[in-house]
Structure formats: structure tokens, C-alpha cells
Amino acid sequence: MPYRWTADAAGLIAGYLLDAAIGDPRRYHPVAGFGTAAAALEHRVYQPRRRAGALFTAVAVGGRVVAALAAGRAVRRVPAARFALTAAATWTVLGGRTLRKESRVMARHLQAGDLAAARGRLNHLCGRDPSTLDEPELARATVESVAENTSDAVVAPLFWGALLGPAGLLGYRAANTLDAMVGHRSARYARFGTASARLDDLLNLAPSRLTGLLTIVVAPVAGGSPRETMRVWRRDRGDHPSPNAGQCESAMAGALGVRLGGRNVYFGRSETRPFLGDGPRPGAVHLKRAARVSGAVGVAAVVLAAGGALVRGGSGAALRRLGKGEAR
């Protein structure tokens, strides 16, 4: 098997362990640097048109992918360097530790009855207006964000890293970052952000469904039943307006035995979403369980990703040998 696929598999595991041990880089985070560069590019090319948004997305994401491909090509014959590149890329694009930490911090604030601190913390997870939210609504927002971001910040990067190596890791994170920047519905980005939003939806189709399935498997870590989680997931996953978020949130609702969904208030607009799950509204006690589910899903995902990278290398080598044999 070509060494680069073994290096990719080992790099994915090492990067995951780095994220689990120390979390995001505290200074000079590459994702933040990409966001700054993307904002500068937006300033230069912005027009309230979809064509301008498509150009912006192509340049911002394509540039990241090309750079990663060039770096991968430069180290293709140096296993240690390929491993280091994949590990570093994996570490910088994952956000599992930070996600679990935020869920536990929110749980502590709610358990202490400190709604002011809890409201001030919510923007670390999502963009809802926390000013009028009570404990159940703050807990619901946290659970929903943990569920969705377990896919966005853990499973999806690993999925694309398994398929495409560093280019998949960095390209996915670039697309997901652009969606967070310009993909939301607002007067400025209603048309300009369409390409970024659609690309992010496309890239998350498979990972979100994998996240739902893995949540079903690991439901017992939160005291849930795989059978009940499967039932809720199959029934409710299509009710969410997002083609992907419902996959994750419905499975989390089933695993925790809670009911998610309802009215979400953002700054300047509100949305009413169908209910997901059959239980009570979530509370502080469910946030630590959600963190456990997220962590278990991440462990399963990195094992699958490493295995996928090895399979990808073995399949590619077999096809090349077959091609050489036919050529003779």
C-alpha cells in the first residue's frame, strides 16, 4: 500500500488526538486567518448577485484546495512530512474539544441559575438572540448546536480528509467557514451567499447522515436507546428546513430523550421549526450527555476515517496494478 495513505490514516488519528488534548490553537488560528482573507476578498468582489457570490466561493475555496494539493504533492515521497501535514491540517480544522467544552460550560451556568452568564456564552455556539431565552431555551439552543456542529466540526472534516487527504480537510473547512460568513439569510447575502450555502449543503449531505447513524450507535453513552433513537431519526429527520441539520438534531433528540425545535429568534428575524423528538424540553442535565454523545461520535468517526484512508490507498494501488497488467 502506498505510504501516503498510511501517513494520511495516521495523520487523521494524530490530528484528532491533538484536538482532543489541547483543542483549537489559541493564537494565529489558521481558520481565523482564512476568515480574514475571505472577508478581504468579499470586500473586493461583492455585488448583490449570485454570480459574484459564485466567483467569491470558487476563488476562496479553490485557492485553499490548490494550496493543499501543492503541499501534498511536495511531500508525497516523504512519509513523515505527509503525516505531519495531515496531522496539522486535521488539528486545525477540527473543533470537537471546544464544542464539548462549551456544552459543559453552559451546563454549569444553568445549574448555578446564572442566566446572565449563560446568555452571554450562547454566542460561542450559535447566532441566536439570547436576551429573552430561559433555561430550557438556552439548553435547547446548546443541544441543537452541539448536534449540528458534531457533523460540521468533527465528522465532515474527517469524512473529506479520509477521501481526499489534506485537500479534503482544508477545502471542507473553507467551504464551511464561508457558509458561516455569508451563507445566512440576510439582505446583504440573500443572493451573494447562495453559492457558499449550496456548496456547504452539498459537502455535508453524506457526513450529516453518517453523524445521525453514529449517534444512533453511541446513544447508550447518554442513557439512550439505539432503537428509540433510530425511530425518532427516521421519523423526524426530514422535518427540519435544512437538508442536513435535521439528520443530526433528530438523532440527538432521540438519544437524549428530549424534544428539540420550536421558535428561534435571531438578530432581526425569527424562524419556527417543527419539533424533533418526543420527550421534555432539554435542561442543564442534558448538556453533559450531549457532550458525551458528541465525543463518542467523534471517536467512531476518526476510526472510520482512518480505515477509509487505508482502504482508499489499497483500492488505488490495486487499480494501478491492474492497469499495468492490462497494459502488458
Short mmCIF file of C-alpha atoms in Angstrom, two decimals:
data_model
loop_
_atom_site.label_atom_id
_atom_site.label_comp_id
_atom_site.label_asym_id
_atom_site.label_seq_id
_atom_site.Cartn_x
_atom_site.Cartn_y
_atom_site.Cartn_z
CA MET A 1 0.00 0.00 0.00
CA PRO A 2 1.41 3.46 -0.87
CA TYR A 3 2.89 5.07 2.22
CA ARG A 4 0.98 8.32 1.74
CA TRP A 5 -2.34 6.64 2.54
CA THR A 6 -0.85 5.12 5.68
CA ALA A 7 0.52 8.56 6.55
CA ASP A 8 -2.92 10.08 5.97
CA ALA A 9 -4.58 7.49 8.23
CA ALA A 10 -2.04 8.06 10.98
CA GLY A 11 -2.23 11.83 10.50
CA LEU A 12 -6.00 11.85 10.88
CA ILE A 13 -5.71 9.98 14.17
CA ALA A 14 -2.88 12.19 15.41
CA GLY A 15 -4.73 15.38 14.49
CA TYR A 16 -7.85 14.14 16.24
CA LEU A 17 -5.84 13.34 19.37
CA LEU A 18 -4.26 16.80 19.29
CA ASP A 19 -7.69 18.41 19.14
CA ALA A 20 -8.94 16.17 21.96
CA ALA A 21 -5.90 17.00 24.11
CA ILE A 22 -5.40 20.74 23.58
CA GLY A 23 -8.27 21.98 21.40
CA ASP A 24 -8.02 24.86 18.96
CA PRO A 25 -4.80 26.87 18.60
CA ARG A 26 -5.20 29.87 20.91
CA ARG A 27 -3.33 32.31 18.71
CA TYR A 28 -2.90 32.63 14.96
CA HIS A 29 -5.62 30.09 14.23
CA PRO A 30 -5.43 29.21 10.50
CA VAL A 31 -9.23 29.15 10.20
CA ALA A 32 -9.41 32.66 11.62
CA GLY A 33 -6.70 33.73 9.20
CA PHE A 34 -8.68 32.26 6.32
CA GLY A 35 -11.76 34.15 7.51
CA THR A 36 -9.82 37.41 7.49
CA ALA A 37 -8.56 36.76 3.97
CA ALA A 38 -12.04 35.77 2.80
CA ALA A 39 -13.51 38.96 4.26
CA ALA A 40 -10.93 41.00 2.34
CA LEU A 41 -11.81 39.13 -0.85
CA GLU A 42 -15.51 39.72 -0.24
CA HIS A 43 -14.85 43.44 0.08
CA ARG A 44 -13.25 43.44 -3.37
CA VAL A 45 -15.76 41.30 -5.29
CA TYR A 46 -19.07 41.85 -3.50
CA GLN A 47 -22.14 42.55 -5.57
CA PRO A 48 -25.70 41.57 -4.63
CA ARG A 49 -25.67 38.91 -7.33
CA ARG A 50 -25.32 35.14 -7.32
CA ARG A 51 -22.63 35.27 -9.99
CA ALA A 52 -20.42 37.40 -7.77
CA GLY A 53 -21.03 35.04 -4.87
CA ALA A 54 -20.10 32.05 -7.02
CA LEU A 55 -16.84 33.72 -8.01
CA PHE A 56 -16.09 34.53 -4.38
CA THR A 57 -16.74 30.93 -3.33
CA ALA A 58 -14.71 29.44 -6.17
CA VAL A 59 -11.68 31.63 -5.50
CA ALA A 60 -11.76 31.30 -1.71
CA VAL A 61 -12.32 27.54 -1.57
CA GLY A 62 -10.41 26.71 -4.74
CA GLY A 63 -7.36 28.61 -3.55
CA ARG A 64 -7.31 26.61 -0.31
CA VAL A 65 -7.67 23.31 -2.16
CA VAL A 66 -4.93 24.16 -4.68
CA ALA A 67 -2.56 25.15 -1.89
CA ALA A 68 -3.25 21.89 -0.03
CA LEU A 69 -2.76 19.84 -3.19
CA ALA A 70 0.55 21.58 -3.84
CA ALA A 71 1.70 20.94 -0.28
CA GLY A 72 0.64 17.30 -0.53
CA ARG A 73 2.50 16.88 -3.80
CA ALA A 74 5.62 18.41 -2.30
CA VAL A 75 5.73 15.80 0.47
CA ARG A 76 4.36 12.83 -1.44
CA ARG A 77 7.66 10.94 -1.19
CA VAL A 78 8.40 11.87 2.42
CA PRO A 79 6.14 9.83 4.75
CA ALA A 80 6.99 11.77 7.90
CA ALA A 81 6.24 15.09 6.20
CA ARG A 82 2.98 13.76 4.74
CA PHE A 83 1.98 12.56 8.21
CA ALA A 84 2.83 15.94 9.75
CA LEU A 85 0.89 17.81 7.07
CA THR A 86 -2.22 15.67 7.54
CA ALA A 87 -1.99 15.80 11.33
CA ALA A 88 -1.61 19.59 11.35
CA ALA A 89 -4.47 20.07 8.90
CA THR A 90 -6.71 17.75 10.91
CA TRP A 91 -5.92 19.51 14.17
CA THR A 92 -6.63 22.96 12.80
CA VAL A 93 -9.97 22.08 11.16
CA LEU A 94 -11.49 20.03 13.99
CA GLY A 95 -13.46 21.65 16.80
CA GLY A 96 -14.64 18.72 18.90
CA ARG A 97 -12.95 19.64 22.18
CA THR A 98 -14.14 23.24 22.03
CA LEU A 99 -17.67 22.09 21.22
CA ARG A 100 -17.81 19.74 24.20
CA LYS A 101 -16.27 22.36 26.47
CA GLU A 102 -18.90 24.94 25.54
CA SER A 103 -21.69 22.48 26.25
CA ARG A 104 -20.30 21.72 29.70
CA VAL A 105 -19.70 25.40 30.50
CA MET A 106 -23.30 26.17 29.57
CA ALA A 107 -24.45 23.30 31.79
CA ARG A 108 -22.57 24.77 34.76
CA HIS A 109 -24.08 28.21 34.25
CA LEU A 110 -27.60 26.81 34.02
CA GLN A 111 -27.13 24.52 37.02
CA ALA A 112 -25.97 27.56 39.02
CA GLY A 113 -29.02 29.52 37.87
CA ASP A 114 -26.80 32.16 36.29
CA LEU A 115 -28.90 33.04 33.24
CA ALA A 116 -26.90 36.19 32.52
CA ALA A 117 -23.69 34.19 32.16
CA ALA A 118 -25.47 31.52 30.12
CA ARG A 119 -26.93 34.11 27.75
CA GLY A 120 -23.53 35.71 27.36
CA ARG A 121 -22.00 32.34 26.50
CA LEU A 122 -24.50 31.28 23.84
CA ASN A 123 -22.85 33.25 21.04
CA HIS A 124 -19.87 30.89 21.35
CA LEU A 125 -22.13 28.24 19.84
CA CYS A 126 -24.75 29.88 17.63
CA GLY A 127 -26.13 33.16 16.37
CA ARG A 128 -29.46 33.27 18.20
CA ASP A 129 -30.53 36.29 20.23
CA PRO A 130 -30.18 35.09 23.85
CA SER A 131 -31.63 38.16 25.56
CA THR A 132 -35.05 36.64 26.33
CA LEU A 133 -34.18 32.94 26.49
CA ASP A 134 -34.92 30.97 29.67
CA GLU A 135 -33.14 27.82 30.83
CA PRO A 136 -34.98 25.32 28.58
CA GLU A 137 -34.46 27.51 25.52
CA LEU A 138 -30.79 28.08 26.28
CA ALA A 139 -30.37 24.34 26.78
CA ARG A 140 -32.24 23.60 23.56
CA ALA A 141 -30.08 26.02 21.57
CA THR A 142 -26.98 24.37 23.01
CA VAL A 143 -28.11 20.82 22.29
CA GLU A 144 -29.08 21.71 18.73
CA SER A 145 -25.75 23.46 18.15
CA VAL A 146 -23.78 20.54 19.60
CA ALA A 147 -25.70 18.11 17.39
CA GLU A 148 -25.21 20.07 14.18
CA ASN A 149 -21.62 21.03 14.87
CA THR A 150 -20.66 17.47 15.70
CA SER A 151 -21.16 16.94 11.99
CA ASP A 152 -19.78 20.29 10.80
CA ALA A 153 -16.72 20.45 13.07
CA VAL A 154 -15.86 16.77 13.52
CA VAL A 155 -17.46 14.19 11.25
CA ALA A 156 -17.48 16.15 7.99
CA PRO A 157 -13.81 17.23 8.09
CA LEU A 158 -12.77 13.65 8.89
CA PHE A 159 -15.00 12.32 6.11
CA TRP A 160 -13.42 14.56 3.49
CA GLY A 161 -9.96 14.01 4.94
CA ALA A 162 -10.43 10.26 4.52
CA LEU A 163 -11.46 10.73 0.89
CA LEU A 164 -9.05 13.46 -0.24
CA GLY A 165 -6.38 13.90 2.41
CA PRO A 166 -5.25 17.43 3.38
CA ALA A 167 -7.05 18.97 0.39
CA GLY A 168 -10.32 17.49 1.64
CA LEU A 169 -9.74 18.69 5.18
CA LEU A 170 -8.84 22.26 4.25
CA GLY A 171 -11.27 22.55 1.35
CA TYR A 172 -14.19 21.44 3.50
CA ARG A 173 -13.30 23.82 6.32
CA ALA A 174 -13.00 26.70 3.85
CA ALA A 175 -16.47 25.98 2.44
CA ASN A 176 -17.98 25.62 5.91
CA THR A 177 -16.38 28.88 7.05
CA LEU A 178 -17.76 30.74 4.05
CA ASP A 179 -21.23 29.39 4.79
CA ALA A 180 -20.98 30.79 8.33
CA MET A 181 -19.80 34.14 6.96
CA VAL A 182 -22.13 34.73 4.01
CA GLY A 183 -24.47 31.74 3.75
CA HIS A 184 -27.15 33.01 6.12
CA ARG A 185 -30.31 34.74 5.02
CA SER A 186 -29.96 38.49 5.23
CA ALA A 187 -30.48 41.46 2.96
CA ARG A 188 -26.78 41.61 2.10
CA TYR A 189 -26.24 37.90 1.46
CA ALA A 190 -29.60 36.76 0.09
CA ARG A 191 -28.06 36.30 -3.37
CA PHE A 192 -24.32 36.73 -2.84
CA GLY A 193 -24.24 33.92 -0.27
CA THR A 194 -26.20 31.37 -2.28
CA ALA A 195 -23.18 29.57 -3.77
CA SER A 196 -21.46 29.25 -0.40
CA ALA A 197 -24.62 27.94 1.25
CA ARG A 198 -25.30 25.42 -1.51
CA LEU A 199 -21.71 24.17 -1.53
CA ASP A 200 -21.80 23.66 2.23
CA ASP A 201 -25.11 21.80 1.94
CA LEU A 202 -23.65 19.54 -0.74
CA LEU A 203 -20.47 18.77 1.17
CA ASN A 204 -22.47 17.90 4.29
CA LEU A 205 -25.04 15.59 2.70
CA ALA A 206 -23.13 12.39 3.46
CA PRO A 207 -21.41 13.46 6.72
CA SER A 208 -24.65 14.63 8.35
CA ARG A 209 -26.31 11.30 7.66
CA LEU A 210 -23.26 9.48 8.94
CA THR A 211 -23.46 11.62 12.09
CA GLY A 212 -27.07 10.59 12.56
CA LEU A 213 -26.21 6.90 12.19
CA LEU A 214 -23.25 7.15 14.56
CA THR A 215 -25.42 8.96 17.11
CA ILE A 216 -27.82 6.03 16.99
CA VAL A 217 -24.96 3.60 17.65
CA VAL A 218 -23.49 5.55 20.59
CA ALA A 219 -26.84 6.56 22.17
CA PRO A 220 -26.21 4.34 25.25
CA VAL A 221 -23.38 6.66 26.40
CA ALA A 222 -26.13 9.18 27.21
CA GLY A 223 -28.52 6.60 28.62
CA GLY A 224 -30.41 6.42 25.34
CA SER A 225 -31.71 3.50 23.31
CA PRO A 226 -30.42 2.88 19.79
CA ARG A 227 -33.82 1.55 18.79
CA GLU A 228 -35.65 4.65 20.08
CA THR A 229 -33.03 6.94 18.60
CA MET A 230 -33.44 5.21 15.24
CA ARG A 231 -37.21 5.60 15.44
CA VAL A 232 -37.03 9.33 16.11
CA TRP A 233 -34.32 9.84 13.48
CA ARG A 234 -36.25 8.07 10.76
CA ARG A 235 -39.49 9.88 11.60
CA ASP A 236 -38.26 13.43 12.20
CA ARG A 237 -35.06 13.92 10.20
CA GLY A 238 -36.86 15.29 7.15
CA ASP A 239 -38.89 17.87 9.09
CA HIS A 240 -36.03 20.33 9.54
CA PRO A 241 -35.73 23.10 6.91
CA SER A 242 -32.03 22.28 6.49
CA PRO A 243 -31.26 19.18 4.38
CA ASN A 244 -28.55 18.25 6.87
CA ALA A 245 -29.16 19.69 10.34
CA GLY A 246 -32.29 17.59 10.84
CA GLN A 247 -30.23 14.43 10.44
CA CYS A 248 -28.07 15.34 13.42
CA GLU A 249 -30.63 17.09 15.62
CA SER A 250 -33.31 14.40 15.34
CA ALA A 251 -30.80 11.69 16.25
CA MET A 252 -29.57 13.73 19.23
CA ALA A 253 -33.16 14.30 20.36
CA GLY A 254 -33.76 10.56 20.29
CA ALA A 255 -30.51 9.73 22.09
CA LEU A 256 -31.20 12.23 24.89
CA GLY A 257 -34.94 11.60 25.06
CA VAL A 258 -35.79 15.29 24.61
CA ARG A 259 -37.83 17.45 22.25
CA LEU A 260 -35.98 19.95 20.09
CA GLY A 261 -37.26 22.53 17.62
CA GLY A 262 -39.63 25.47 18.05
CA ARG A 263 -39.22 29.20 17.60
CA ASN A 264 -35.69 30.51 17.09
CA VAL A 265 -35.06 34.24 17.38
CA TYR A 266 -32.05 35.67 15.62
CA PHE A 267 -30.97 39.29 15.49
CA GLY A 268 -33.59 40.86 13.27
CA ARG A 269 -35.55 37.76 12.28
CA SER A 270 -37.24 34.65 13.68
CA GLU A 271 -37.93 31.12 12.45
CA THR A 272 -40.37 28.50 13.68
CA ARG A 273 -39.21 24.93 13.17
CA PRO A 274 -41.05 21.61 13.63
CA PHE A 275 -40.49 19.67 16.81
CA LEU A 276 -37.98 16.83 16.80
CA GLY A 277 -38.28 14.06 19.37
CA ASP A 278 -40.94 13.16 21.92
CA GLY A 279 -39.51 13.94 25.35
CA PRO A 280 -39.46 17.02 27.57
CA ARG A 281 -37.64 20.22 26.70
CA PRO A 282 -33.93 19.83 27.47
CA GLY A 283 -32.36 21.16 30.63
CA ALA A 284 -28.88 21.57 32.06
CA VAL A 285 -28.60 17.85 32.78
CA HIS A 286 -28.86 17.03 29.08
CA LEU A 287 -25.94 19.22 28.07
CA LYS A 288 -23.27 17.00 29.59
CA ARG A 289 -24.95 14.00 27.98
CA ALA A 290 -24.91 15.78 24.63
CA ALA A 291 -21.18 16.37 25.08
CA ARG A 292 -20.68 12.65 25.75
CA VAL A 293 -22.61 11.74 22.60
CA SER A 294 -20.58 14.22 20.56
CA GLY A 295 -17.32 12.81 21.90
CA ALA A 296 -18.32 9.22 21.21
CA VAL A 297 -19.42 10.09 17.68
CA GLY A 298 -16.04 11.74 17.13
CA VAL A 299 -14.13 8.65 18.25
CA ALA A 300 -16.18 6.45 15.93
CA ALA A 301 -15.73 8.92 13.07
CA VAL A 302 -11.94 9.09 13.33
CA VAL A 303 -11.68 5.30 13.40
CA LEU A 304 -13.83 5.13 10.26
CA ALA A 305 -11.85 7.93 8.62
CA ALA A 306 -8.52 6.25 9.25
CA GLY A 307 -9.90 2.99 7.91
CA GLY A 308 -11.29 4.82 4.90
CA ALA A 309 -7.92 6.37 4.12
CA LEU A 310 -6.30 2.93 4.22
CA VAL A 311 -8.99 1.42 2.01
CA ARG A 312 -8.65 4.33 -0.43
CA GLY A 313 -4.92 3.67 -0.71
CA GLY A 314 -5.33 -0.08 -1.08
CA SER A 315 -8.02 0.27 -3.74
CA GLY A 316 -5.98 2.82 -5.69
CA ALA A 317 -2.90 0.60 -5.61
CA ALA A 318 -4.90 -2.43 -6.79
CA LEU A 319 -6.37 -0.46 -9.70
CA ARG A 320 -2.93 0.77 -10.73
CA ARG A 321 -1.54 -2.78 -10.67
CA LEU A 322 -4.49 -3.96 -12.71
CA GLY A 323 -3.95 -1.19 -15.23
CA LYS A 324 -0.28 -2.07 -15.58
CA GLY A 325 -1.15 -5.72 -16.08
CA GLU A 326 -3.64 -4.92 -18.84
CA ALA A 327 -1.08 -2.63 -20.48
CA ARG A 328 1.33 -5.52 -20.76
#
